[in-house]
Amino acid sequence: MLQKHHAVTTRAIRKFRRQFASKPKVVKTPNQAPPELQATNAQEVPKEQTPQAPKPPAPRLIFGLGNPGNEFKATRHNIGFLCVDTLAQSLGLEFSKNKYSSDYAEFTHNGVPVYIIKPKTFMNLSGSAVRRWLDSTKAPLSNVLVVVDAAELPLGELRLRPKGSSAGQNGLKNIIELVRSEDFPRLRVGIGRPSSKEIDLREWVLGKWSGDEHWPVQHTRQFASMAMKSWLDEGIDKA
């Protein structure tokens, strides 16, 4: 009888052990959710995101247009070169660097990189240099200012516009063609037209300044430099 009771007790213990092994006991701590809810809550907790560094500001690009070479240095067509020369001088800069077929100087204005650029591609091919600078710096067209001669304006008159056609100026025409847009600011600097209709306009534009034009040209360069600084400070709408 004792042996039979011992066998029954042994079977009961084995059964209990099997049940215990198949269903592990979960010990809950205070305020702890059940395992199935814990898994759900774990998915809802957002992961910490590493703060991203702010993107650097897009640079501003000022292009003065003209023809390279000493034979063109003092010509009316090169007033764009002369005006950016004056801007650089007023900032204590020199065009000591060369890139993308251009001489250039650089500085920082209110935390924004600024490049003053003189393409050496000749006036009628200025667009190739402008296109390369845009591709390299990723600057938007609104950050570009092109300084160029304007025969339709009297000597000393300036016209700053946010966009527009080339008005027959071949440098602007090539830029518009290669950037596929007219929507970029430009500073047109008046050089005037010849007083006589017998003088060819092309010869006039490529001609050198006369003695009477010396002082007006110097003042024009100063005013153009001030206009470029105003564009940097206030943008195209307030400059």
XYZ file of N, CA and C in Angstrom:
717
model
N 0.838 -1.207 0.000
C 0.000 0.000 0.000
C 0.863 1.244 0.000
N 1.905 1.204 0.738
C 2.841 2.325 0.816
C 3.538 2.552 -0.507
N 3.879 1.409 -1.171
C 4.547 1.521 -2.470
C 3.622 2.177 -3.495
N 2.307 1.811 -3.459
C 1.344 2.379 -4.412
C 1.198 3.867 -4.174
N 1.109 4.286 -2.938
C 0.982 5.711 -2.628
C 2.215 6.488 -3.087
N 3.394 5.869 -2.940
C 4.642 6.514 -3.356
C 4.679 6.716 -4.874
N 4.171 5.722 -5.641
C 4.139 5.825 -7.114
C 3.232 6.936 -7.568
N 2.048 7.059 -6.897
C 1.107 8.124 -7.272
C 1.723 9.492 -7.004
N 2.365 9.599 -5.860
C 2.994 10.886 -5.515
C 4.088 11.244 -6.503
N 4.870 10.253 -6.924
C 5.949 10.511 -7.896
C 5.404 10.984 -9.220
N 4.307 10.357 -9.702
C 3.696 10.789 -10.966
C 3.154 12.207 -10.859
N 2.574 12.558 -9.724
C 2.041 13.917 -9.540
C 3.143 14.956 -9.585
N 4.269 14.639 -8.980
C 5.409 15.574 -8.971
C 5.931 15.789 -10.387
N 6.042 14.662 -11.171
C 6.531 14.791 -12.551
C 5.593 15.654 -13.393
N 4.257 15.441 -13.196
C 3.274 16.213 -13.948
C 3.394 17.696 -13.622
N 3.560 17.977 -12.337
C 3.699 19.369 -11.907
C 4.930 20.021 -12.509
N 6.034 19.249 -12.545
C 7.276 19.777 -13.108
C 7.124 20.092 -14.590
N 6.423 19.171 -15.349
C 6.220 19.413 -16.782
C 5.405 20.676 -17.004
N 4.352 20.839 -16.212
C 3.522 22.033 -16.360
C 4.304 23.309 -16.045
N 5.117 23.252 -15.030
C 5.902 24.413 -14.623
C 6.945 24.796 -15.686
N 7.544 23.707 -16.284
C 8.562 23.954 -17.312
C 7.970 24.559 -18.570
N 6.749 24.173 -18.958
C 6.129 24.664 -20.196
C 5.561 26.060 -20.035
N 5.236 26.491 -18.828
C 4.677 27.817 -18.606
C 5.512 28.549 -17.559
N 6.584 29.158 -17.987
C 7.446 29.842 -17.017
C 6.688 30.944 -16.306
N 6.938 31.055 -15.075
C 6.252 32.027 -14.250
C 6.876 33.395 -14.449
N 6.034 34.395 -14.656
C 6.494 35.761 -14.831
C 6.306 36.509 -13.531
N 7.403 37.029 -13.031
C 7.328 37.790 -11.792
C 7.205 39.264 -12.161
N 6.080 39.851 -11.808
C 5.831 41.255 -12.140
C 6.397 42.154 -11.058
N 7.051 43.192 -11.527
C 7.491 44.226 -10.605
C 6.425 45.308 -10.575
N 6.402 46.123 -9.554
C 5.364 47.175 -9.468
C 5.385 48.071 -10.697
N 4.165 48.385 -11.225
C 3.978 49.273 -12.386
C 4.565 48.716 -13.676
N 4.854 47.420 -13.730
C 5.400 46.824 -14.951
C 4.272 46.254 -15.787
N 4.216 46.569 -17.072
C 3.160 46.076 -17.950
C 3.440 44.633 -18.316
N 2.410 43.894 -18.700
C 2.588 42.515 -19.165
C 3.516 42.489 -20.369
N 4.177 41.319 -20.625
C 5.153 41.220 -21.727
C 4.604 41.653 -23.065
N 3.330 41.270 -23.382
C 2.793 41.627 -24.688
C 2.618 43.137 -24.840
N 2.306 43.838 -23.727
C 2.179 45.292 -23.785
C 3.547 45.962 -23.805
N 4.522 45.318 -23.142
C 5.869 45.876 -23.152
C 6.413 45.941 -24.571
N 6.186 44.910 -25.366
C 6.666 44.877 -26.744
C 6.032 45.992 -27.560
N 4.700 46.214 -27.343
C 4.007 47.264 -28.080
C 4.544 48.632 -27.710
N 4.731 48.862 -26.421
C 5.224 50.157 -25.964
C 6.639 50.432 -26.461
N 7.446 49.371 -26.551
C 8.818 49.546 -27.009
C 8.862 50.060 -28.435
N 7.886 49.629 -29.252
C 7.855 50.086 -30.639
C 7.414 51.539 -30.742
N 6.639 52.009 -29.757
C 6.102 53.361 -29.825
C 7.090 54.402 -29.338
N 8.120 54.012 -28.608
C 9.090 54.969 -28.083
C 9.989 55.444 -29.219
N 9.968 56.718 -29.560
C 10.811 57.207 -30.668
C 12.284 57.134 -30.313
N 13.078 56.835 -31.340
C 14.512 56.781 -31.137
C 15.080 58.194 -31.106
N 16.119 58.366 -30.332
C 16.776 59.662 -30.281
C 17.457 59.945 -31.620
N 17.217 61.134 -32.155
C 17.810 61.522 -33.428
C 19.008 62.428 -33.186
N 20.088 62.123 -33.891
C 21.282 62.937 -33.777
C 21.049 64.274 -34.482
N 21.180 65.393 -33.784
C 20.942 66.693 -34.440
C 21.894 66.906 -35.600
N 21.335 67.345 -36.738
C 22.136 67.570 -37.939
C 22.698 68.984 -37.944
N 23.930 69.096 -38.402
C 24.561 70.410 -38.495
C 23.867 71.231 -39.582
N 23.638 72.521 -39.357
C 22.980 73.358 -40.372
C 23.810 73.432 -41.643
N 23.116 73.499 -42.795
C 23.816 73.598 -44.071
C 24.492 74.957 -44.198
N 25.695 74.987 -44.751
C 26.358 76.284 -44.938
C 25.581 77.134 -45.937
N 25.582 78.453 -45.773
C 24.830 79.312 -46.696
C 25.409 79.258 -48.098
N 24.534 79.389 -49.089
C 24.988 79.409 -50.486
C 25.788 80.683 -50.742
N 26.878 80.600 -51.493
C 27.716 81.784 -51.734
C 27.036 82.782 -52.656
N 27.537 84.011 -52.643
C 27.113 85.049 -53.577
C 28.226 85.187 -54.621
N 27.840 85.318 -55.880
C 28.787 85.385 -56.987
C 28.604 86.692 -57.739
N 29.642 87.511 -57.785
C 29.608 88.767 -58.533
C 30.537 88.622 -59.739
N 29.961 88.688 -60.931
C 30.737 88.547 -62.165
C 30.868 89.908 -62.847
N 32.101 90.353 -63.035
C 32.350 91.527 -63.854
C 32.785 91.055 -65.238
N 32.091 91.507 -66.273
C 32.381 91.018 -67.624
C 33.315 91.964 -68.371
N 34.145 91.357 -69.226
C 35.071 92.119 -70.041
C 35.907 91.183 -70.892
N 36.902 91.744 -71.558
C 37.831 90.965 -72.377
C 39.211 90.969 -71.724
N 39.868 89.809 -71.660
C 41.207 89.771 -71.069
C 42.247 90.346 -72.034
N 43.398 90.738 -71.470
C 44.486 91.241 -72.308
C 44.649 92.748 -72.187
N 45.889 93.196 -72.279
C 46.189 94.619 -72.127
C 45.555 95.482 -73.212
N 45.360 94.907 -74.403
C 44.804 95.708 -75.490
C 43.347 96.114 -75.238
N 42.664 95.399 -74.306
C 41.265 95.713 -74.004
C 41.095 96.392 -72.647
N 42.196 96.575 -71.938
C 42.115 97.001 -70.540
C 41.384 98.323 -70.361
N 41.628 99.289 -71.218
C 41.047 100.626 -71.058
C 39.899 100.879 -72.028
N 39.240 99.829 -72.488
C 38.136 99.999 -73.439
C 36.797 100.106 -72.710
N 35.829 100.698 -73.380
C 34.500 100.865 -72.784
C 33.841 99.524 -72.482
N 34.094 98.543 -73.326
C 33.484 97.222 -73.152
C 33.903 96.568 -71.844
N 35.017 97.023 -71.259
C 35.555 96.405 -70.047
C 35.146 97.123 -68.766
N 34.092 97.920 -68.818
C 33.666 98.628 -67.613
C 33.265 97.655 -66.499
N 32.808 96.451 -66.875
C 32.476 95.444 -65.856
C 33.700 95.037 -65.059
N 34.807 94.805 -65.762
C 36.081 94.505 -65.094
C 36.478 95.654 -64.164
N 36.395 96.886 -64.684
C 36.833 98.042 -63.905
C 36.019 98.202 -62.622
N 34.717 97.957 -62.711
C 33.853 98.144 -61.542
C 34.137 97.110 -60.452
N 34.351 95.858 -60.829
C 34.659 94.856 -59.796
C 36.083 95.041 -59.271
N 36.977 95.616 -60.111
C 38.307 95.983 -59.606
C 38.163 96.995 -58.470
N 37.307 97.983 -58.670
C 37.100 99.007 -57.649
C 36.491 98.410 -56.384
N 35.543 97.493 -56.548
C 34.954 96.823 -55.385
C 36.022 96.072 -54.600
N 36.840 95.301 -55.298
C 37.888 94.524 -54.630
C 38.887 95.441 -53.915
N 39.270 96.534 -54.572
C 40.215 97.466 -53.962
C 39.642 98.077 -52.689
N 38.349 98.389 -52.696
C 37.726 99.004 -51.521
C 37.680 98.035 -50.338
N 37.784 96.747 -50.620
C 37.757 95.720 -49.580
C 39.154 95.205 -49.252
N 40.173 95.775 -49.887
C 41.534 95.337 -49.650
C 41.844 93.970 -50.234
N 41.175 93.633 -51.354
C 41.347 92.317 -51.972
C 42.102 92.426 -53.291
N 42.686 91.303 -53.693
C 43.347 91.205 -54.988
C 42.834 89.972 -55.725
N 42.855 90.052 -57.055
C 42.458 88.904 -57.878
C 43.683 87.997 -58.049
N 44.017 87.309 -56.977
C 45.244 86.509 -56.943
C 45.002 85.028 -57.196
N 43.751 84.646 -57.417
C 43.441 83.233 -57.602
C 42.820 83.012 -58.970
N 42.952 81.776 -59.454
C 42.405 81.454 -60.775
C 41.687 80.118 -60.720
N 40.469 80.103 -61.264
C 39.689 78.867 -61.316
C 38.578 79.036 -62.337
N 38.269 77.956 -63.040
C 37.182 77.942 -64.028
C 37.354 79.067 -65.054
N 38.562 79.198 -65.578
C 38.872 80.215 -66.595
C 38.537 81.622 -66.095
N 38.807 81.875 -64.831
C 38.474 83.165 -64.223
C 39.537 83.559 -63.197
N 39.775 84.872 -63.096
C 40.489 85.416 -61.949
C 39.438 85.765 -60.904
N 39.748 85.534 -59.630
C 38.736 85.827 -58.617
C 39.372 86.191 -57.288
N 38.595 86.898 -56.473
C 38.934 87.209 -55.088
C 37.753 86.746 -54.241
N 37.999 86.450 -52.987
C 36.924 85.969 -52.120
C 37.008 86.581 -50.739
N 35.847 86.727 -50.112
C 35.764 87.211 -48.743
C 34.444 86.719 -48.155
N 34.228 86.983 -46.880
C 32.993 86.578 -46.208
C 32.245 87.821 -45.771
N 30.953 87.858 -46.078
C 30.118 89.009 -45.740
C 28.920 88.524 -44.930
N 28.845 88.939 -43.668
C 27.760 88.493 -42.775
C 27.646 86.976 -42.735
N 28.787 86.303 -42.719
C 28.802 84.847 -42.633
C 28.590 84.124 -43.945
N 28.446 84.865 -45.040
C 28.182 84.261 -46.350
C 29.425 84.416 -47.232
N 29.904 83.332 -47.865
C 31.042 83.463 -48.782
C 30.653 84.289 -50.015
N 31.557 85.171 -50.423
C 31.321 86.006 -51.610
C 32.534 85.867 -52.527
N 32.270 85.642 -53.805
C 33.323 85.552 -54.813
C 33.144 86.693 -55.819
N 34.214 87.452 -56.034
C 34.234 88.487 -57.074
C 35.028 87.902 -58.241
N 34.381 87.789 -59.406
C 34.927 86.955 -60.475
C 35.058 87.751 -61.777
N 36.207 87.567 -62.439
C 36.433 88.155 -63.753
C 36.724 87.023 -64.748
N 35.705 86.577 -65.495
C 35.945 85.519 -66.490
C 36.972 85.951 -67.531
N 37.831 85.018 -67.917
C 38.856 85.311 -68.932
C 38.539 84.611 -70.251
N 37.275 84.360 -70.478
C 36.842 83.617 -71.661
C 36.545 84.531 -72.844
N 36.730 85.844 -72.674
C 36.272 86.877 -73.587
C 34.776 87.079 -73.393
N 34.360 88.289 -73.631
C 32.987 88.716 -73.336
C 31.932 87.774 -73.903
N 32.056 87.432 -75.178
C 30.989 86.685 -75.847
C 30.873 85.231 -75.388
N 31.826 84.764 -74.579
C 31.783 83.384 -74.070
C 31.712 83.357 -72.541
N 31.245 84.440 -71.948
C 31.210 84.547 -70.489
C 30.346 83.463 -69.844
N 29.356 82.992 -70.570
C 28.431 82.010 -69.996
C 29.092 80.719 -69.558
N 30.163 80.306 -70.239
C 30.814 79.042 -69.876
C 31.424 79.130 -68.484
N 32.054 80.265 -68.156
C 32.625 80.442 -66.818
C 31.521 80.542 -65.769
N 30.472 81.284 -66.065
C 29.358 81.418 -65.115
C 28.734 80.056 -64.834
N 28.534 79.274 -65.878
C 27.944 77.944 -65.726
C 28.810 77.059 -64.834
N 30.105 77.091 -64.999
C 31.011 76.250 -64.198
C 31.001 76.684 -62.733
N 30.965 77.976 -62.477
C 30.897 78.446 -61.096
C 29.582 78.026 -60.435
N 28.498 78.113 -61.159
C 27.204 77.701 -60.607
C 27.182 76.210 -60.301
N 27.710 75.413 -61.206
C 27.732 73.962 -60.991
C 28.594 73.595 -59.786
N 29.690 74.313 -59.600
C 30.618 73.990 -58.514
C 30.091 74.431 -57.155
N 29.555 75.647 -57.066
C 29.146 76.202 -55.776
C 27.704 75.872 -55.408
N 26.904 75.412 -56.382
C 25.481 75.130 -56.157
C 24.710 76.390 -55.748
N 25.235 77.545 -56.103
C 24.551 78.794 -55.782
C 23.331 78.955 -56.687
N 22.214 79.437 -56.145
C 21.047 79.700 -56.999
C 21.284 80.945 -57.846
N 20.535 81.077 -58.919
C 20.696 82.230 -59.802
C 20.417 83.547 -59.085
N 19.568 83.513 -58.059
C 19.274 84.732 -57.313
C 20.489 85.244 -56.548
N 21.509 84.396 -56.371
C 22.734 84.790 -55.669
C 23.822 85.285 -56.623
N 23.458 85.478 -57.878
C 24.405 85.920 -58.907
C 24.134 87.378 -59.248
N 25.201 88.142 -59.406
C 25.089 89.513 -59.919
C 26.098 89.675 -61.050
N 25.609 90.048 -62.232
C 26.470 90.245 -63.399
C 26.602 91.746 -63.655
N 27.836 92.215 -63.717
C 28.121 93.637 -63.951
C 28.621 93.784 -65.381
N 27.920 94.608 -66.165
C 28.178 94.618 -67.603
C 27.951 96.014 -68.174
N 28.607 96.306 -69.303
C 28.441 97.598 -69.950
C 27.086 97.688 -70.644
N 26.593 98.929 -70.748
C 25.304 99.155 -71.403
C 25.414 100.411 -72.264
N 25.461 100.219 -73.577
C 25.600 101.356 -74.488
C 24.325 102.182 -74.570
N 23.188 101.592 -74.196
C 21.918 102.318 -74.274
C 21.749 103.302 -73.115
N 22.637 103.227 -72.104
C 22.563 104.139 -70.968
C 23.668 105.182 -71.070
N 23.388 106.409 -70.671
C 24.432 107.445 -70.688
C 25.568 107.085 -69.744
N 26.756 107.587 -70.028
C 27.909 107.348 -69.172
C 27.600 107.835 -67.756
N 27.831 106.951 -66.781
C 27.599 107.291 -65.373
C 26.270 106.803 -64.833
N 25.356 106.398 -65.692
C 24.054 105.909 -65.216
C 24.124 104.408 -64.942
N 23.512 103.990 -63.835
C 23.482 102.583 -63.449
C 22.043 102.085 -63.454
N 21.888 100.825 -63.769
C 20.558 100.223 -63.724
C 20.678 98.810 -63.144
N 20.111 98.608 -61.955
C 20.156 97.308 -61.274
C 18.793 96.644 -61.419
N 18.784 95.444 -61.996
C 17.536 94.747 -62.263
C 17.624 93.290 -61.790
N 16.502 92.723 -61.320
C 16.512 91.333 -60.848
C 16.544 90.305 -61.979
N 16.145 90.717 -63.178
C 16.123 89.802 -64.317
C 15.873 90.615 -65.577
N 15.871 89.948 -66.721
C 15.594 90.654 -67.961
C 16.312 90.028 -69.137
N 16.075 90.587 -70.294
C 16.699 90.089 -71.517
C 18.136 90.590 -71.607
N 18.816 90.176 -72.662
C 20.209 90.601 -72.853
C 20.306 92.019 -73.384
N 19.228 92.529 -73.978
C 19.221 93.859 -74.611
C 20.348 93.982 -75.628
N 20.707 92.864 -76.265
C 21.730 92.871 -77.296
C 23.151 92.780 -76.783
N 23.357 92.715 -75.471
C 24.706 92.609 -74.913
C 25.152 91.152 -75.020
N 26.224 90.901 -75.757
C 26.604 89.525 -76.092
C 27.038 88.697 -74.886
N 27.651 89.324 -73.898
C 28.020 88.583 -72.696
C 26.794 88.075 -71.965
N 25.818 88.953 -71.755
C 24.559 88.544 -71.128
C 23.844 87.490 -71.971
N 23.884 87.680 -73.272
C 23.208 86.740 -74.169
C 23.771 85.326 -74.005
N 25.090 85.212 -73.900
C 25.716 83.897 -73.747
C 25.419 83.288 -72.379
N 25.377 84.121 -71.349
C 25.032 83.618 -70.017
C 23.604 83.080 -70.002
N 22.680 83.849 -70.552
C 21.276 83.423 -70.594
C 21.136 82.105 -71.339
N 21.887 81.971 -72.423
C 21.820 80.748 -73.216
C 22.310 79.529 -72.428
N 23.409 79.683 -71.671
C 24.016 78.532 -71.010
C 23.396 78.212 -69.651
N 22.845 79.205 -68.967
C 22.153 78.899 -67.700
C 20.664 78.668 -67.940
N 20.224 78.918 -69.178
C 18.841 78.659 -69.596
C 17.825 79.450 -68.778
N 18.176 80.661 -68.485
C 17.257 81.499 -67.715
C 17.687 82.957 -67.824
N 16.693 83.861 -67.751
C 16.960 85.290 -67.667
C 16.821 85.797 -66.243
N 16.496 84.872 -65.327
C 16.157 85.263 -63.958
C 17.382 85.338 -63.052
N 18.246 86.274 -63.315
C 19.385 86.538 -62.431
C 19.640 88.044 -62.424
N 20.064 88.589 -61.289
C 20.299 90.032 -61.196
C 21.459 90.480 -62.067
N 21.356 91.709 -62.543
C 22.435 92.288 -63.342
C 22.527 93.785 -63.055
N 23.745 94.289 -63.064
C 24.011 95.718 -62.902
C 24.550 96.217 -64.232
N 23.739 97.008 -64.919
C 24.128 97.547 -66.216
C 24.744 98.923 -65.989
N 25.935 99.107 -66.527
C 26.699 100.334 -66.310
C 26.774 101.103 -67.630
N 26.255 102.308 -67.629
C 26.185 103.078 -68.861
C 27.547 103.508 -69.382
N 27.737 103.328 -70.695
C 28.966 103.824 -71.347
C 28.613 104.819 -72.449
N 27.310 104.989 -72.718
C 26.873 105.944 -73.730
C 27.074 105.431 -75.150
N 26.522 106.192 -76.084
C 26.667 105.884 -77.514
C 27.498 106.967 -78.190
N 28.054 106.657 -79.353
C 28.843 107.685 -80.061
C 27.957 108.858 -80.471
N 28.538 110.038 -80.458
C 27.770 111.242 -80.798
C 27.448 111.311 -82.287
N 28.257 110.653 -83.083
C 28.044 110.668 -84.528
C 27.551 109.297 -85.002
N 26.573 109.303 -85.863
C 26.054 108.055 -86.419
C 27.056 107.393 -87.361
N 28.057 108.171 -87.764
C 29.056 107.615 -88.661
C 30.011 106.659 -87.945
N 30.031 106.727 -86.614
C 30.910 105.855 -85.837
C 30.191 104.540 -85.555
N 30.800 103.440 -85.944
C 30.203 102.129 -85.733
C 30.126 101.826 -84.230
N 28.982 101.290 -83.809
C 28.784 101.023 -82.373
C 29.796 100.015 -81.849
N 30.116 99.005 -82.653
C 31.090 98.002 -82.205
C 32.459 98.643 -81.996
N 32.855 99.523 -82.925
C 34.130 100.202 -82.772
C 34.121 101.108 -81.535
N 32.976 101.735 -81.274
C 32.840 102.596 -80.107
C 32.997 101.800 -78.808
N 32.315 100.679 -78.730
C 32.351 99.850 -77.520
C 33.759 99.323 -77.257
N 34.444 98.923 -78.325
C 35.796 98.384 -78.171
C 36.865 99.477 -78.185
N 36.422 100.725 -78.298
C 37.369 101.831 -78.271
C 37.754 102.213 -76.850
N 38.845 102.980 -76.723
C 39.331 103.383 -75.407
C 38.663 104.682 -74.965
N 38.658 104.878 -73.638
C 38.052 106.073 -73.073
C 38.808 107.315 -73.536
N 38.035 108.365 -73.794
C 38.661 109.640 -74.161
C 39.078 110.386 -72.895
N 39.840 111.422 -73.050
C 40.271 112.204 -71.897
C 39.116 112.818 -71.137
N 38.078 113.258 -71.864
C 36.916 113.876 -71.223
C 36.111 112.869 -70.391
N 36.291 111.610 -70.702
C 35.521 110.589 -69.989
C 36.223 110.067 -68.737
N 37.450 110.490 -68.510
C 38.243 109.918 -67.420
C 37.557 110.075 -66.062
N 37.199 111.307 -65.695
C 36.612 111.517 -64.382
C 35.216 110.911 -64.266
N 34.359 111.039 -65.258
C 33.057 110.361 -65.155
C 33.191 108.846 -64.963
N 34.181 108.238 -65.608
C 34.394 106.797 -65.454
C 34.801 106.458 -64.023
N 35.669 107.292 -63.423
C 36.088 107.038 -62.043
C 34.902 107.119 -61.085
N 34.059 108.115 -61.267
C 32.873 108.244 -60.412
C 31.912 107.076 -60.642
N 31.771 106.677 -61.889
C 30.887 105.554 -62.206
C 31.357 104.288 -61.509
N 32.655 104.053 -61.491
C 33.203 102.869 -60.821
C 32.893 102.894 -59.332
N 32.995 104.061 -58.717
C 32.700 104.172 -57.288
C 31.221 103.915 -57.006
N 30.360 104.499 -57.833
C 28.928 104.291 -57.645
C 28.548 102.821 -57.858
N 29.173 102.182 -58.836
C 28.896 100.767 -59.098
C 29.348 99.907 -57.920
N 30.496 100.245 -57.340
C 30.984 99.510 -56.168
C 29.996 99.633 -55.011
N 29.461 100.836 -54.807
C 28.473 101.051 -53.759
C 27.197 100.258 -54.038
N 26.798 100.183 -55.306
C 25.601 99.423 -55.668
C 25.783 97.932 -55.387
N 26.976 97.415 -55.664
C 27.248 96.001 -55.387
C 27.226 95.715 -53.886
N 27.775 96.618 -53.085
C 27.738 96.443 -51.632
C 26.311 96.507 -51.118
N 25.515 97.397 -51.690
C 24.107 97.492 -51.296
C 23.372 96.205 -51.632
N 23.683 95.622 -52.787
C 23.071 94.331 -53.155
C 23.443 93.247 -52.155
N 24.687 93.239 -51.696
C 25.114 92.260 -50.697
C 24.389 92.479 -49.374
N 24.198 93.741 -48.998
C 23.595 94.052 -47.702
C 22.075 93.842 -47.693
N 21.414 94.300 -48.762
C 19.961 94.399 -48.733
C 19.242 93.561 -49.781
N 19.981 92.951 -50.703
C 19.327 92.192 -51.753
C 18.909 93.072 -52.902
N 18.331 92.459 -53.912
C 18.020 93.150 -55.152
C 16.857 94.128 -54.995
N 15.933 93.853 -54.075
C 14.728 94.690 -53.973
C 15.005 96.047 -53.358
N 15.974 96.125 -52.426
C 16.241 97.372 -51.729
C 17.502 98.072 -52.180
N 18.298 97.387 -52.982
C 19.594 97.970 -53.394
C 19.372 99.188 -54.292
